[in-house]
Short mmCIF file of C-alpha atoms and ligand atoms in Angstrom, two decimals:
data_model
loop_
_atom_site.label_atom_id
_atom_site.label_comp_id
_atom_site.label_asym_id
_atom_site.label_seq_id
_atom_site.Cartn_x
_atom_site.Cartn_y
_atom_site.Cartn_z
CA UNK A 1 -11.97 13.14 72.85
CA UNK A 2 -14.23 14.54 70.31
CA UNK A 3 -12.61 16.34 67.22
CA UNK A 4 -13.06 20.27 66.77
CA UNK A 5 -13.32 21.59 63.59
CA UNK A 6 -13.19 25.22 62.58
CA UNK A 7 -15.29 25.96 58.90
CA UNK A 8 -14.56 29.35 57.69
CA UNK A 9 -17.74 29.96 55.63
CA UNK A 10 -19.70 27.44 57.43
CA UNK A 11 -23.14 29.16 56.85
CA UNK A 12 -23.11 28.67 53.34
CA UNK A 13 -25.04 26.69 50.98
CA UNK A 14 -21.65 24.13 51.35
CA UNK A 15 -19.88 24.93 54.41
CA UNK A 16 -24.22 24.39 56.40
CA UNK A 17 -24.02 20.82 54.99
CA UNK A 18 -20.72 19.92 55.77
CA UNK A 19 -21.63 21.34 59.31
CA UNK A 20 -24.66 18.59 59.49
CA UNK A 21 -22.69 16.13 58.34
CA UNK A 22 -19.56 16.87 61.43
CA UNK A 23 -22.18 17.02 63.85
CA UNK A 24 -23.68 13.85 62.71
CA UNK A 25 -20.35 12.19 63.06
CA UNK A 26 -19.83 13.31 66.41
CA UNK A 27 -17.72 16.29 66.11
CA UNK A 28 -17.76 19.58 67.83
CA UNK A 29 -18.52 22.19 65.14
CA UNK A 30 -17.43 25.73 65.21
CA UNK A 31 -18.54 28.18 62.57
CA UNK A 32 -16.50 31.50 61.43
CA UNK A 33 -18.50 33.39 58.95
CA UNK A 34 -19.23 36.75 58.61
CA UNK A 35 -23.30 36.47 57.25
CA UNK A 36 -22.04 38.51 53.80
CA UNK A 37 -23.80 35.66 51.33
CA UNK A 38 -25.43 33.95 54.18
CA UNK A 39 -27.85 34.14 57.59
CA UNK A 40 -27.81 33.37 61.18
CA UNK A 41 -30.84 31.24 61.23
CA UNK A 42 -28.69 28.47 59.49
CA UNK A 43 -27.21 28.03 62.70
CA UNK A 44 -29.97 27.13 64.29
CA UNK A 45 -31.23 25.04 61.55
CA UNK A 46 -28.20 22.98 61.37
CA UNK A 47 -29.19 22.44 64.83
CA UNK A 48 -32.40 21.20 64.89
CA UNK A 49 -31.19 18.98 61.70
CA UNK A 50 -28.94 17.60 63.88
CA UNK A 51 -30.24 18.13 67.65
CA UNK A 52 -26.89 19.76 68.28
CA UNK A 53 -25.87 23.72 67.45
CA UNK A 54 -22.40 24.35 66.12
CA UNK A 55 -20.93 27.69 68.24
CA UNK A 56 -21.24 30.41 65.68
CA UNK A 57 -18.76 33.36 65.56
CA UNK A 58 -19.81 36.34 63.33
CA UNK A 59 -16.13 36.92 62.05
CA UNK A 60 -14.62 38.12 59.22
CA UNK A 61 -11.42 35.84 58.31
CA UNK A 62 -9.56 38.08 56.81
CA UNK A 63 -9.66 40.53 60.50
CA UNK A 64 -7.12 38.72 62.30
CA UNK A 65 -7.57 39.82 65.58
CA UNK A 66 -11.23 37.91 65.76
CA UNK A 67 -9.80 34.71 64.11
CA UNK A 68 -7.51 34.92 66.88
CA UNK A 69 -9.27 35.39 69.27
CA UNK A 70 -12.00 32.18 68.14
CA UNK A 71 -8.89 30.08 68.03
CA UNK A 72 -7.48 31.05 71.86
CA UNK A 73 -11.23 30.29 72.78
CA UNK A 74 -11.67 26.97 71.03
CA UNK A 75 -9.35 23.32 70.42
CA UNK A 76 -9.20 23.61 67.17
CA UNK A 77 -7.86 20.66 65.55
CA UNK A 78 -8.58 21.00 61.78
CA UNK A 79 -10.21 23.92 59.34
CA UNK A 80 -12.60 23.54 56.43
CA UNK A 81 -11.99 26.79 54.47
CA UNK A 82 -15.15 27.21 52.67
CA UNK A 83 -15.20 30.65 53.32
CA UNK A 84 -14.62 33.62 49.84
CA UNK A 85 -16.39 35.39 47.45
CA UNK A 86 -17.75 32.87 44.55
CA UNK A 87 -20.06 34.38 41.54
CA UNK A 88 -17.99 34.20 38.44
CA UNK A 89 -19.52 36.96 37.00
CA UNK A 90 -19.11 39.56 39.78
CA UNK A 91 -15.38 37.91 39.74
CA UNK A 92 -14.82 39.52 36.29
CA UNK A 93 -15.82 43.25 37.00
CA UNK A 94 -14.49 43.21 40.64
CA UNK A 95 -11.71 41.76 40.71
CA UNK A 96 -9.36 43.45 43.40
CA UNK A 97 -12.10 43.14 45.22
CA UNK A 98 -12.09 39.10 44.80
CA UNK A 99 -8.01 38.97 44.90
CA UNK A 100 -8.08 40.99 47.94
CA UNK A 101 -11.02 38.71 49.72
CA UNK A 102 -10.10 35.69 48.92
CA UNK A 103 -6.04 35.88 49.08
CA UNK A 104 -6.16 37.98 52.56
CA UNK A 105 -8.63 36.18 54.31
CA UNK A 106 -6.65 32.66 53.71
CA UNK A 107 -3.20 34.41 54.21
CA UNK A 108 -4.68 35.38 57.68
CA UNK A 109 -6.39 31.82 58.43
CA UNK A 110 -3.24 29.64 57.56
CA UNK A 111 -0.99 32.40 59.84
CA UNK A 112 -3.15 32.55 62.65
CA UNK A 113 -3.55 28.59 62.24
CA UNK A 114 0.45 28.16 62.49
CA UNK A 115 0.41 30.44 65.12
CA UNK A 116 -2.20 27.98 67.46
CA UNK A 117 -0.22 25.02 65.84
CA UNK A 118 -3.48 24.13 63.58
CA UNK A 119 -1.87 22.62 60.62
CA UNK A 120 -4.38 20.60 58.75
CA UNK A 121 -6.58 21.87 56.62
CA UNK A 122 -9.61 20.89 53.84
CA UNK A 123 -10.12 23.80 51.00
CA UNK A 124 -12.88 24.74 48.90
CA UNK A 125 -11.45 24.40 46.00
CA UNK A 126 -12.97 24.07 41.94
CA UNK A 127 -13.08 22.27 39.32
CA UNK A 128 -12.85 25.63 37.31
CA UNK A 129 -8.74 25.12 38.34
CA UNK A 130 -8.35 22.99 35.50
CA UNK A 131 -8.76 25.52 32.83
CA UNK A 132 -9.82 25.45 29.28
CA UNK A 133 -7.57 23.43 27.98
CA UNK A 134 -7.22 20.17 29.08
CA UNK A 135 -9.11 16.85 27.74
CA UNK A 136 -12.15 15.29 29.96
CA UNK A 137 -12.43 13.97 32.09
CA UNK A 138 -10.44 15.50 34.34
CA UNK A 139 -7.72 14.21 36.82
CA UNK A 140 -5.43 15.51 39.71
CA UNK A 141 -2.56 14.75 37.72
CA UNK A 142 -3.71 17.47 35.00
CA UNK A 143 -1.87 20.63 34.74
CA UNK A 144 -3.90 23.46 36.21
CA UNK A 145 -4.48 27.29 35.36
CA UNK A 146 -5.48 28.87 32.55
CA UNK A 147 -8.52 30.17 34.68
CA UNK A 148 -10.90 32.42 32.91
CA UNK A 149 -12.10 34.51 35.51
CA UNK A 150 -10.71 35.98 38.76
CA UNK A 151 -12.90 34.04 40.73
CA UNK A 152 -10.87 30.82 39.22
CA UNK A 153 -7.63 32.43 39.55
CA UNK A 154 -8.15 32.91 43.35
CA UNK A 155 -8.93 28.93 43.62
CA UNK A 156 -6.03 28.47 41.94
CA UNK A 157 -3.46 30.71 43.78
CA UNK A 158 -4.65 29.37 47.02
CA UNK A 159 -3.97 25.76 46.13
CA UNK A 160 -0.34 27.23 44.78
CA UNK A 161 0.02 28.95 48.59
CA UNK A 162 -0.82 26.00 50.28
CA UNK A 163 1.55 23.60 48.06
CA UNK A 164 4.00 25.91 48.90
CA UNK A 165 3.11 26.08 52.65
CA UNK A 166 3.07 21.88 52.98
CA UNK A 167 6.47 21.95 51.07
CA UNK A 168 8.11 23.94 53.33
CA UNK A 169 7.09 22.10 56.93
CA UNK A 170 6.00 18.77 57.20
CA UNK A 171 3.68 19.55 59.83
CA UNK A 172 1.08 20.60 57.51
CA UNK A 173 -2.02 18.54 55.88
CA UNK A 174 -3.49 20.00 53.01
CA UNK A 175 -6.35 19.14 51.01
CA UNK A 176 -7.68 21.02 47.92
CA UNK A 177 -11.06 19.71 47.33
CA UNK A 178 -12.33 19.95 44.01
CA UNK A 179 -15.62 20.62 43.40
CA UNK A 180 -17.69 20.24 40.13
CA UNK A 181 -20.87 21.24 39.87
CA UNK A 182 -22.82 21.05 43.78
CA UNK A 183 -26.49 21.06 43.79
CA UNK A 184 -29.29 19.58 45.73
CA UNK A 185 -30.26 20.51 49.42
CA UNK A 186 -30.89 18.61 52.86
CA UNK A 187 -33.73 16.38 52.39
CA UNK A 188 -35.27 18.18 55.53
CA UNK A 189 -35.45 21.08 53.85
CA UNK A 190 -34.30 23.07 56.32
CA UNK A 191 -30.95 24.23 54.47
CA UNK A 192 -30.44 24.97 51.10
CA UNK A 193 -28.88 27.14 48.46
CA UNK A 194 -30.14 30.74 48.57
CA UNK A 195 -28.65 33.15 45.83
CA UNK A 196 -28.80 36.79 45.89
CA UNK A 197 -31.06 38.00 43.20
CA UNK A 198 -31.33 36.51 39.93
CA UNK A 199 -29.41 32.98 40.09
CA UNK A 200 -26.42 32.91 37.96
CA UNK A 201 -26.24 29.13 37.89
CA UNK A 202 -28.65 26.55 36.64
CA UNK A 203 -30.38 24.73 39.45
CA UNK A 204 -31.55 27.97 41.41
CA UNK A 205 -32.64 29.42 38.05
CA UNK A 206 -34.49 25.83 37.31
CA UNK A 207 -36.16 25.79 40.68
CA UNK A 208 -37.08 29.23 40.61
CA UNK A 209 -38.33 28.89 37.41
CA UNK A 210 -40.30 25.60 38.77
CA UNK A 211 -41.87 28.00 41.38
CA UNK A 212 -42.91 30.90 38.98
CA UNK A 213 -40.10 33.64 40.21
CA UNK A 214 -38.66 33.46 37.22
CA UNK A 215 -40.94 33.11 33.91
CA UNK A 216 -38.14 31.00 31.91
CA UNK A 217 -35.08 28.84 32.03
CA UNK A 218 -33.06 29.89 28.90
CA UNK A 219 -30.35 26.46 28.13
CA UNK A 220 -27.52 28.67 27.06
CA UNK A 221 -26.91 26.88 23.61
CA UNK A 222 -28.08 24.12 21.74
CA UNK A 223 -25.31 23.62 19.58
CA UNK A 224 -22.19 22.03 21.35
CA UNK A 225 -20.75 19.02 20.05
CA UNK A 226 -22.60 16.77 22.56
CA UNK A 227 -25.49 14.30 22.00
CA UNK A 228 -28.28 16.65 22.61
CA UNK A 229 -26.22 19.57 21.72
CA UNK A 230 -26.40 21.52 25.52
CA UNK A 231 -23.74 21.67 27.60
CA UNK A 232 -22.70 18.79 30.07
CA UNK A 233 -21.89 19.03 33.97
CA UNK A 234 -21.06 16.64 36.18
CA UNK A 235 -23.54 17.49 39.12
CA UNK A 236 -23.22 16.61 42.49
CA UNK A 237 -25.29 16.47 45.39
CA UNK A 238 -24.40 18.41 48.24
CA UNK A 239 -24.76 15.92 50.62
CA UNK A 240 -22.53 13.55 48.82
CA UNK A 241 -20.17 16.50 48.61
CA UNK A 242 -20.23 16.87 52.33
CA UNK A 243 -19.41 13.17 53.11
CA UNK A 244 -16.27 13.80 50.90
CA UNK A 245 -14.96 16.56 53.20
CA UNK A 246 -15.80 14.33 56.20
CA UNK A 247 -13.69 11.85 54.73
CA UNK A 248 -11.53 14.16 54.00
CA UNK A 249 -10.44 15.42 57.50
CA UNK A 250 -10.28 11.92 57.77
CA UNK A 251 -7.05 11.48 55.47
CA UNK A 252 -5.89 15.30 56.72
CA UNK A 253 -5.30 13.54 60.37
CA UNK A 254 -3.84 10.55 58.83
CA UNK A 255 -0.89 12.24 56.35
CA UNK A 256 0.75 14.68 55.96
CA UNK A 257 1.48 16.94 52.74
CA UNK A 258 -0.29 19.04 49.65
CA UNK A 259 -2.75 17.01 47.62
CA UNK A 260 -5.86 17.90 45.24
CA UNK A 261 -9.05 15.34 44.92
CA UNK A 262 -11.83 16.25 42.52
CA UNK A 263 -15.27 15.37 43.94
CA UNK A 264 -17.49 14.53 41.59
CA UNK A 265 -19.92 11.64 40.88
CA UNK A 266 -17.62 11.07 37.18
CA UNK A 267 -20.85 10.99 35.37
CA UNK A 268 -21.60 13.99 32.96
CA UNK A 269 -25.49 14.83 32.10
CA UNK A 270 -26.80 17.82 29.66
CA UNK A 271 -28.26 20.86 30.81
CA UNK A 272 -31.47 19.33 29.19
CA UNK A 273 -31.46 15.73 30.79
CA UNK A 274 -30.97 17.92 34.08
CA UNK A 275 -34.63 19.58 33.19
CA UNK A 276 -36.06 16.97 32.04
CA UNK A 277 -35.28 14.94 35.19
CA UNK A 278 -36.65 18.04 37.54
CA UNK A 279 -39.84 17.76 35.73
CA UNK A 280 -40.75 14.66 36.09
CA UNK A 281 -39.32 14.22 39.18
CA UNK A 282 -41.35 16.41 40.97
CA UNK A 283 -44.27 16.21 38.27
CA UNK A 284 -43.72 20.59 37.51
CA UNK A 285 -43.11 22.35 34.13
CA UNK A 286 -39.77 24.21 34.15
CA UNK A 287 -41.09 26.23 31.00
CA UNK A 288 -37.71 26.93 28.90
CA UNK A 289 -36.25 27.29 25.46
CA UNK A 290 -33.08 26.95 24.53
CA UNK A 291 -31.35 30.26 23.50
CA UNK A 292 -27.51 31.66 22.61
CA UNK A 293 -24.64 30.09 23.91
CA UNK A 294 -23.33 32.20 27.06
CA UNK A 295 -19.74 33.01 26.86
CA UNK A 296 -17.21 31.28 28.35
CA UNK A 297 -18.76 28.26 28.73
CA UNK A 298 -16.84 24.86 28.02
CA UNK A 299 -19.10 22.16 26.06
CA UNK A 300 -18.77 19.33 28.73
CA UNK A 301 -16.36 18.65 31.62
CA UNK A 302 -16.86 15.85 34.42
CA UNK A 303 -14.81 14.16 36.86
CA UNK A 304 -12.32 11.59 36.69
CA UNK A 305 -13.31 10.22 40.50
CA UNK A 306 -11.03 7.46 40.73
CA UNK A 307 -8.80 9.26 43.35
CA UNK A 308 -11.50 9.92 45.65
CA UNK A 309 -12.82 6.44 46.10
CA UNK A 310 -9.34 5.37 46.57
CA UNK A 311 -7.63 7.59 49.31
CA UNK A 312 -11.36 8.50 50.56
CA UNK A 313 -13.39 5.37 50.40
CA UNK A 314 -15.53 7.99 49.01
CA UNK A 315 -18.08 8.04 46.16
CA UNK A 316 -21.63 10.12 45.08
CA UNK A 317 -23.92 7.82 46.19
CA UNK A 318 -27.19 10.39 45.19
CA UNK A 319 -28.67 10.72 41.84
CA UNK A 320 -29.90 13.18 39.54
CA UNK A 321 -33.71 12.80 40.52
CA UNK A 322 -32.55 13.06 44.46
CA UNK A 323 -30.41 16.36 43.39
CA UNK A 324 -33.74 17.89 41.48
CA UNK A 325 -36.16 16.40 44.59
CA UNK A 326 -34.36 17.93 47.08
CA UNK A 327 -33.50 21.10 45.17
CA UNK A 328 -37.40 21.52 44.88
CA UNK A 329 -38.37 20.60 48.45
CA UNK A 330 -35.96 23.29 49.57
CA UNK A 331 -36.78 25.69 46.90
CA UNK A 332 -40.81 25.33 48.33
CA UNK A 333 -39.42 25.37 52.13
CA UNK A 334 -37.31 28.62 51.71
CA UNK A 335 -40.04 31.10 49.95
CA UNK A 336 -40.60 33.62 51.22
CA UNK A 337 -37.96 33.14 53.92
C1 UD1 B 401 -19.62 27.74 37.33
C2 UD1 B 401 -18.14 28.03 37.45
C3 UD1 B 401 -17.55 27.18 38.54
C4 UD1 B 401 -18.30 27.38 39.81
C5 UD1 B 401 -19.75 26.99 39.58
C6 UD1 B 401 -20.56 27.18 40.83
C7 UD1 B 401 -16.56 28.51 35.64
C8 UD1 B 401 -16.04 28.10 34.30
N1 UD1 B 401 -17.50 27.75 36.16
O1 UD1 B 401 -19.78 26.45 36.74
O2 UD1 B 401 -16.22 27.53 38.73
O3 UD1 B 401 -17.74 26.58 40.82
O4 UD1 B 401 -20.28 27.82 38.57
O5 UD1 B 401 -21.55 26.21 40.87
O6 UD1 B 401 -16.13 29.48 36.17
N2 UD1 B 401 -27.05 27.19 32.30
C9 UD1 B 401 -28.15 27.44 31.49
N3 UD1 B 401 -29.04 28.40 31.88
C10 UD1 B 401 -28.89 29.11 33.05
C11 UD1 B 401 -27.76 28.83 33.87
C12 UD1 B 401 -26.86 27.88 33.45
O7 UD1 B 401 -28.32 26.82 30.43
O8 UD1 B 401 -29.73 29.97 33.33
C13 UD1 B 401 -26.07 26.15 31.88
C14 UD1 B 401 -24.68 26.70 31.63
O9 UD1 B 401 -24.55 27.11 30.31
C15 UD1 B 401 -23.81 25.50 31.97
C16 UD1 B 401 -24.64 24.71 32.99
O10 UD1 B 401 -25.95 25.22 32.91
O11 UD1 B 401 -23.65 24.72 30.83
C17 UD1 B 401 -24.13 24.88 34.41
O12 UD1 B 401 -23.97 26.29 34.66
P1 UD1 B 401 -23.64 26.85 36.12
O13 UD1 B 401 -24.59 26.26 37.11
O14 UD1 B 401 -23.58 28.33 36.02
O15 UD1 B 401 -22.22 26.25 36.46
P2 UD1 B 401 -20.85 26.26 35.61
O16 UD1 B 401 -20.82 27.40 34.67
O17 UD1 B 401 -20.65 24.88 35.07
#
């Protein structure tokens, strides 16, 4: 019979591609999300990406009483949480509002899940759980915390609750997934990353710099210790960073337990080389200077992905030109939308 998977979130710039990717592979898709940082017509855009609509519920996770009622309607057999608040910034000056979001809603998700007997799970996690302090590149093994926003902090407490959760019944499959730096779109076009207001993080402020929304990129500091002096990321496509998941309900079905796996490609570029690459891939001036460092930025972190490729058969298989193609073609699809 053909798997049913639950993604909190699943409108989302991550949670629409991981949705493509499910229903590509056969599953039956259901989507819980609540349209606060994303829209309906996703849902029907997933669909005709894949000539198949998930079933969309316009819940809020935290309100327990619609979770429950999506799971009495539907065989749920595994969750992606993808659903929370996420801007780093907003994080800092809100945060009850983030500890409150993101803590409730998952509290509710994993009780209403035990309830229905729904006991694996994939989460969104970040790369951001690792802190300031430890050396790159990063592995599982590394201790984590030391988050320097709220937004962090929430990442990390939910991996803690769901640690704690695996430890305590064996029944439970738990995956922390953590992400580094996702960029990129469909190559249809069709779905996409679509920030509220002025972009916070670099490849929505690149693209809609490409596109004349914005007038100029500004590289926040030219003067970190790496070989062109801007900071380094390691930046992964979105689609790659959908397979993962895929592969990781995979491993969810297969054992049991808590473990993190970073996804990442393992391959740090500059902030520059990431410009540089959009222009010429997609033969447009990204007009920008490079200007003050922003606080609270580390120099360079990437992933160590040796984990991934090993319990996951999975790796990034996209590079940076496909990230900045498909960031543009989306960028030019969704004006105006
Ligand atoms: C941040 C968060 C991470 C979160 C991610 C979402 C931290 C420490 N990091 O990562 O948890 O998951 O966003 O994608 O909380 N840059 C510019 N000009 C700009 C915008 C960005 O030069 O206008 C540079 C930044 O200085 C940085 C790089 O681009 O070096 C990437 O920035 P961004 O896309 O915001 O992601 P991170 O800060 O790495």
């Amino acid at each position: 019979m053909e798997r049913t998977i639950l993604l909190t979130g699943g409108a989302g710039f991550i949670g629409s591609h991981v949705a493509v990717e499910l229903l590509q592979q056969g599953c039956r898709v259901i989507i819980a999300d609540d349209l606060s940082n994303s829209c309906e017509d996703v849902v029907q855009r997933i669909g005709a990406i894949t000539g198949r609509e998930p079933i969309f519920y316009q819940t809020d996770v935290a309100d327990r009483a619609a979770l429950e009622r999506v799971f009495a309607a539907e065989p749920v057999e595994a969750v992606v949480h993808l659903a929370g608040y996420k801007a780093v910034g907003e994080s800092v000056q809100k945060p009850l509002m983030y500890y409150r979001n993101n803590l409730d809603s998952t509290l509710t998700l994993l009780e209403v899940m035990d309830a229905h007997d729904v006991r694996q799970i994939i989460f969104s996690s970040s790369a951001t759980v690792y802190g300031e302090k430890n050396p790159i590149p990063y592995t599982e093994q590394m201790p984590t915390g030391g988050c320097t926003n709220p937004y962090g902090w929430t990442k990390y407490m939910i991996e803690q609750m769901l640690k704690d959760l695996a430890a305590s019944d064996p029944r439970w499959s738990a995956v922390c997934l953590r992400y580094f730096n996702p960029v990129g779109a469909h190559e249809s076009g069709l779905i996409g990353e679509a920030p509220n207001g002025i972009p916070n993080n670099l490849m929505p402020y690149v693209t809609q710099t490409a596109a004349g929304i914005r007038k100029e990129l500004t590289v926040f500091g030219g003067d970190y210790p790496t070989p062109d002096g801007t900071c380094m990321r390691d930046f992964i496509h979105v689609v790659d960073l959908a397979r993962g998941h895929a592969a990781a309900l995979e491993y969810a079905r297969r054992e049991s337990g808590w473990i993190a796996i970073n996804l990442g490609s393992g391959r740090p570029s500059s902030v520059l080389e990431l410009v540089h690459t959009f222009q010429e891939a997609n033969d447009i001036p990204v007009p920008h200077r490079v200007g003050d460092r922003r606080e609270g930025d580390l120099a360079s972190y990437y992933a160590d992905a040796t984990r991934a490729k090993e319990l996951l058969d999975w790796q990034t298989e996209k590079t940076l030109a496909d990230m900045c193609r498909d960031s543009w073609r989306w960028q030019q699809n969704s004006q105006g939308k």
